[in-house]
mmCIF file of C-alpha atoms in Angstrom:
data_model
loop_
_atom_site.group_PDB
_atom_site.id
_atom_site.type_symbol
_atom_site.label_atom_id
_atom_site.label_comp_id
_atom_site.label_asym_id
_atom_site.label_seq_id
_atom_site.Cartn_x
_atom_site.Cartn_y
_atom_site.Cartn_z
ATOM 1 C CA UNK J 1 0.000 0.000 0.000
ATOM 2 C CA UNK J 2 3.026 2.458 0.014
ATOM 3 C CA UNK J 3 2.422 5.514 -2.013
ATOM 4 C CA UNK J 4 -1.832 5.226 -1.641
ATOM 5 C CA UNK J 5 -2.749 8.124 0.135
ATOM 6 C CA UNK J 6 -6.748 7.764 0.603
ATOM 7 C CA UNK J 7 -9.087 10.883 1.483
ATOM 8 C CA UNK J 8 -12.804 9.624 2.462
ATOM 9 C CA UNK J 9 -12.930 6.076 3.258
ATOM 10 C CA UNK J 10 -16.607 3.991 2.978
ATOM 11 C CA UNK J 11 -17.449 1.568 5.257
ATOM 12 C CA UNK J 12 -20.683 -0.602 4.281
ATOM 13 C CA UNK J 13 -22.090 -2.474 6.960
ATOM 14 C CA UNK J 14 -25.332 -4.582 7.710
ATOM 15 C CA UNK J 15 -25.384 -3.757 11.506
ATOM 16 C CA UNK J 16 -24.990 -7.549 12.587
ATOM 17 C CA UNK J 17 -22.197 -7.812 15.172
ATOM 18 C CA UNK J 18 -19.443 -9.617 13.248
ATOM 19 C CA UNK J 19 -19.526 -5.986 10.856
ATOM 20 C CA UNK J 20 -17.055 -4.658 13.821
ATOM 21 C CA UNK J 21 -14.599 -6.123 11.850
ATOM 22 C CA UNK J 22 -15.207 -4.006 9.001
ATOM 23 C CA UNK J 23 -15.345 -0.886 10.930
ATOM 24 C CA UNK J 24 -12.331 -2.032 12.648
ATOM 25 C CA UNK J 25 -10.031 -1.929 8.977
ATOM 26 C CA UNK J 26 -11.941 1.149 7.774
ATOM 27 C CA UNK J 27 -10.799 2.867 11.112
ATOM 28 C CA UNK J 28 -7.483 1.673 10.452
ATOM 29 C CA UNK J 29 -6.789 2.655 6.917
ATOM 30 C CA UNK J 30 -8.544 6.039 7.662
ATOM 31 C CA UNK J 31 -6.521 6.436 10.847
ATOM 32 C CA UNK J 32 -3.180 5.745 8.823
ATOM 33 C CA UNK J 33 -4.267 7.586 5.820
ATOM 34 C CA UNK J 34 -5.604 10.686 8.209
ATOM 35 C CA UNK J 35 -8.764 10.414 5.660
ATOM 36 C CA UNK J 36 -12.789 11.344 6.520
ATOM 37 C CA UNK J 37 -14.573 7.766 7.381
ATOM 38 C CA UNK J 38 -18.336 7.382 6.697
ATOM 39 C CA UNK J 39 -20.299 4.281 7.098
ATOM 40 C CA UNK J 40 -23.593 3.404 4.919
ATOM 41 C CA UNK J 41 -26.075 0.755 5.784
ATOM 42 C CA UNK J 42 -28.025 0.084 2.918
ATOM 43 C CA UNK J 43 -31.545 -1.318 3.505
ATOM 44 C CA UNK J 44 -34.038 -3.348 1.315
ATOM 45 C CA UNK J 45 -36.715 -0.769 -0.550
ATOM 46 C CA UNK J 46 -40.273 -2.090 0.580
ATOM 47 C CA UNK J 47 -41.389 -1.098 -1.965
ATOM 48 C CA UNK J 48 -39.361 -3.288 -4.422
ATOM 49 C CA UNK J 49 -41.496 -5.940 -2.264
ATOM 50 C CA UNK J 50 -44.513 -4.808 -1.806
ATOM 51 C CA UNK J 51 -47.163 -4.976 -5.195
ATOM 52 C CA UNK J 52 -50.346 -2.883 -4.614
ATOM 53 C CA UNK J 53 -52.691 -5.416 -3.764
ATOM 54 C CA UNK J 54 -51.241 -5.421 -0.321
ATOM 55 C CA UNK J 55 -52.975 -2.494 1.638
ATOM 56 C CA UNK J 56 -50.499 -1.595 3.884
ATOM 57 C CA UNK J 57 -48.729 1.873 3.852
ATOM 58 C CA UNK J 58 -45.321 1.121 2.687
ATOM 59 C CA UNK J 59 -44.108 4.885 2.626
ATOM 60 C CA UNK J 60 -44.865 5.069 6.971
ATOM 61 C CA UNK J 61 -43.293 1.393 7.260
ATOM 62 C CA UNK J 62 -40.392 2.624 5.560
ATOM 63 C CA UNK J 63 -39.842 5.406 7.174
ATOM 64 C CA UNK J 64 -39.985 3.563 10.707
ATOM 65 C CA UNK J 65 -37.390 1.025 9.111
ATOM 66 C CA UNK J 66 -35.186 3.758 8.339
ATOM 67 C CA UNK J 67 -35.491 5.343 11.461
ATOM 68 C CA UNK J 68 -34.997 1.800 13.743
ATOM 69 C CA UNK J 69 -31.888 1.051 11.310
ATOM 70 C CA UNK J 70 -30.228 4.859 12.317
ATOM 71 C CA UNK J 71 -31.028 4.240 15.788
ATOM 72 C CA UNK J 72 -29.090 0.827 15.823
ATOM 73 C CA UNK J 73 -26.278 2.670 13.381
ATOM 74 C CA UNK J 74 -26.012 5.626 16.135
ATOM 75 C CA UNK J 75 -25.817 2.027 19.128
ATOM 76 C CA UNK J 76 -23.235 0.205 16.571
ATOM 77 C CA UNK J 77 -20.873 3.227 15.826
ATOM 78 C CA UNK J 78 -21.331 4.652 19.811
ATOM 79 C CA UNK J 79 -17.830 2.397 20.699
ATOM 80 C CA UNK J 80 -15.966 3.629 17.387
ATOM 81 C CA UNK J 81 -12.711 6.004 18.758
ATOM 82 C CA UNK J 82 -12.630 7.940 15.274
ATOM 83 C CA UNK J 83 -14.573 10.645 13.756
ATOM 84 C CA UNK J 84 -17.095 9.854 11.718
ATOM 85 C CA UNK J 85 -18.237 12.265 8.434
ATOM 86 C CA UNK J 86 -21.431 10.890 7.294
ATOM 87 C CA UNK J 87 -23.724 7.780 8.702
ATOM 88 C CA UNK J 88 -25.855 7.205 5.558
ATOM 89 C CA UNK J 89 -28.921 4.783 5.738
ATOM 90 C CA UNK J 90 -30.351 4.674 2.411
ATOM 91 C CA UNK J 91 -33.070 1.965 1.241
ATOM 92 C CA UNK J 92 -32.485 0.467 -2.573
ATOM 93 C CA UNK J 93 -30.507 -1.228 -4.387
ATOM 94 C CA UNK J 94 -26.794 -1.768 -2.683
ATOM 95 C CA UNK J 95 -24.713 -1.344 -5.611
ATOM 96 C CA UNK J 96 -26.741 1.367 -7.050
ATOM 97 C CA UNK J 97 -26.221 3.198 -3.774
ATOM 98 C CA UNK J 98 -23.442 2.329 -2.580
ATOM 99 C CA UNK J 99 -21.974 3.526 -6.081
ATOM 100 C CA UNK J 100 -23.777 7.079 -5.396
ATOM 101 C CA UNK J 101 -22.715 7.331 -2.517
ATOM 102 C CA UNK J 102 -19.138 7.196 -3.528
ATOM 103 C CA UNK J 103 -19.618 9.596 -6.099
ATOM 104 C CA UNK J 104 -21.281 12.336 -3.751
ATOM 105 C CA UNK J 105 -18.975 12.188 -1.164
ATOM 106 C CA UNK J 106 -15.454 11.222 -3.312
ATOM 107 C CA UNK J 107 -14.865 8.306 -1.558
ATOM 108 C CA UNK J 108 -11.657 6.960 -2.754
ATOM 109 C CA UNK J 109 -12.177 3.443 -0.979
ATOM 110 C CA UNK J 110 -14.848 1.438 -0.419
ATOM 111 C CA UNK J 111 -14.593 -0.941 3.135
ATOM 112 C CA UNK J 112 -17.324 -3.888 3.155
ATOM 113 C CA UNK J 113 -17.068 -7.721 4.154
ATOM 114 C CA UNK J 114 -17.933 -10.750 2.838
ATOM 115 C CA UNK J 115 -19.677 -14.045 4.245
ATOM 116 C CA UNK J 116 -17.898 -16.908 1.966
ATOM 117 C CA UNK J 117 -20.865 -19.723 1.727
ATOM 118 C CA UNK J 118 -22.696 -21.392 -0.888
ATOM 119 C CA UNK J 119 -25.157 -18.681 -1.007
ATOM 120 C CA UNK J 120 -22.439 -16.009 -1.810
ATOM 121 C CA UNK J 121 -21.413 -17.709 -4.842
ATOM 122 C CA UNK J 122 -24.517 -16.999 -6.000
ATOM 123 C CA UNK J 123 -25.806 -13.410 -4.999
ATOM 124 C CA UNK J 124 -22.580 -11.987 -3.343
ATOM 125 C CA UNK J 125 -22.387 -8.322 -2.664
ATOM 126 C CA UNK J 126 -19.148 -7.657 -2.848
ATOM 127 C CA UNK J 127 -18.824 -9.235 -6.365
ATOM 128 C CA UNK J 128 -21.604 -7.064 -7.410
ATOM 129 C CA UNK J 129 -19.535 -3.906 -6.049
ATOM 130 C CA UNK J 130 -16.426 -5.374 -7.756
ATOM 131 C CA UNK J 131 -17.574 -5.363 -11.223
ATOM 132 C CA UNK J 132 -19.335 -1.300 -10.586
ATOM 133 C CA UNK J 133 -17.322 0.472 -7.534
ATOM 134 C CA UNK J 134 -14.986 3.314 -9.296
ATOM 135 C CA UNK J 135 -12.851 3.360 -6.463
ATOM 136 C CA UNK J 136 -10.287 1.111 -4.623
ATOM 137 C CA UNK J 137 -11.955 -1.793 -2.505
ATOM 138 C CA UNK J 138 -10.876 -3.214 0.729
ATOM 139 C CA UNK J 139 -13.214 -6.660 1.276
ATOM 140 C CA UNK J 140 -12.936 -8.478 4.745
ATOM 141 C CA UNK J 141 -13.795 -11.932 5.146
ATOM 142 C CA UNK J 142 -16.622 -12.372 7.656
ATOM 143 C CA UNK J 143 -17.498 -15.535 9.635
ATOM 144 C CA UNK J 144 -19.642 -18.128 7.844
ATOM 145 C CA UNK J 145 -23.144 -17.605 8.793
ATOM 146 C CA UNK J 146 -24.909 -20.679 9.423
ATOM 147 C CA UNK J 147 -28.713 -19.549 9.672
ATOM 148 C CA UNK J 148 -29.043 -16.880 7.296
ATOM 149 C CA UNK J 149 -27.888 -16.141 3.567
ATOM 150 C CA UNK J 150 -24.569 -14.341 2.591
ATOM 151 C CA UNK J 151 -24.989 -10.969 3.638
ATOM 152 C CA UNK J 152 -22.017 -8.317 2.900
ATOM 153 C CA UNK J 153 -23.648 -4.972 3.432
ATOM 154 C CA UNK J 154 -26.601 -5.603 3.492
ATOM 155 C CA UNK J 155 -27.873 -8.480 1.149
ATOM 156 C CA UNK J 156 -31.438 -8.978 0.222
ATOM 157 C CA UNK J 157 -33.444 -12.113 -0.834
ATOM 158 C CA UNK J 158 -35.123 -10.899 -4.244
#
């Protein structure tokens, strides 16, 4: 890494415990670097889910999905000894947001982990942000998780 000098560093995280480890290397690099750190949690669009036979108000469950996933951002960064710039929680598509995310803010590199299982091969984030980020990536292997699906940032099933 000699001679990389990054500004803003990204760290994507799905809020689930073993995602320390990702803010642990993002704090690192942007320690060593002296760069801005923001984190983004990127959360599944109800209303990619939802058709409109179902007569529920998606825009008001939404909104309290958005707000329970800041409050449990605000609880999950509370520990982190490092400034942070911006705590993003967006609802969409991952790459597509994650992407414009690191355009608005200049990110230079992207932080985010990576559950290798069977279901990764499949529908794994991080190759998704591979083949679209336009700035350096840093993945970090999580631990296998044996109940759920692959999840890197925050992977949804479709």
């Amino acid at each position: 890494m000699s001679g990389t000098y990054y500004k803003h560093i990204l760290a994507a995280i799905d809020l689930s415990e073993d995602n320390r480890k990702v803010i642990d290397k993002a704090v690192d690099r942007a320690r060593s670097n002296g760069a801005k750190l923001s984190v983004i949690h990127v959360d599944v669009d109800l209303k990619d889910l939802y058709t409109e036979m179902i007569d529920i108000d998606i825009d008001n469950v939404q909104d309290q999905v958005i707000a329970e996933a800041k409050e449990k951002l605000e609880t999950f960064l509370a520990s982190v000894d490092y400034p942070i710039e911006k705590k993003l929680v967006i609802c969409g598509d991952l790459s597509e947001r994650v992407n414009q995310a690191v355009k608005d803010y200049q990110i230079d590199l992207l932080v985010c982990g990576h559950r290798q299982s069977f279901w990764s091969l499949l529908t794994s984030s991080a190759r998704q942000l591979m083949n679209t980020v336009p700035c350096d990536l840093l993945v970090v292997p999580l631990q296998k998780s044996s109940n759920r699906r692959s999840l890197i940032c925050h992977e949804h099933a479709q």
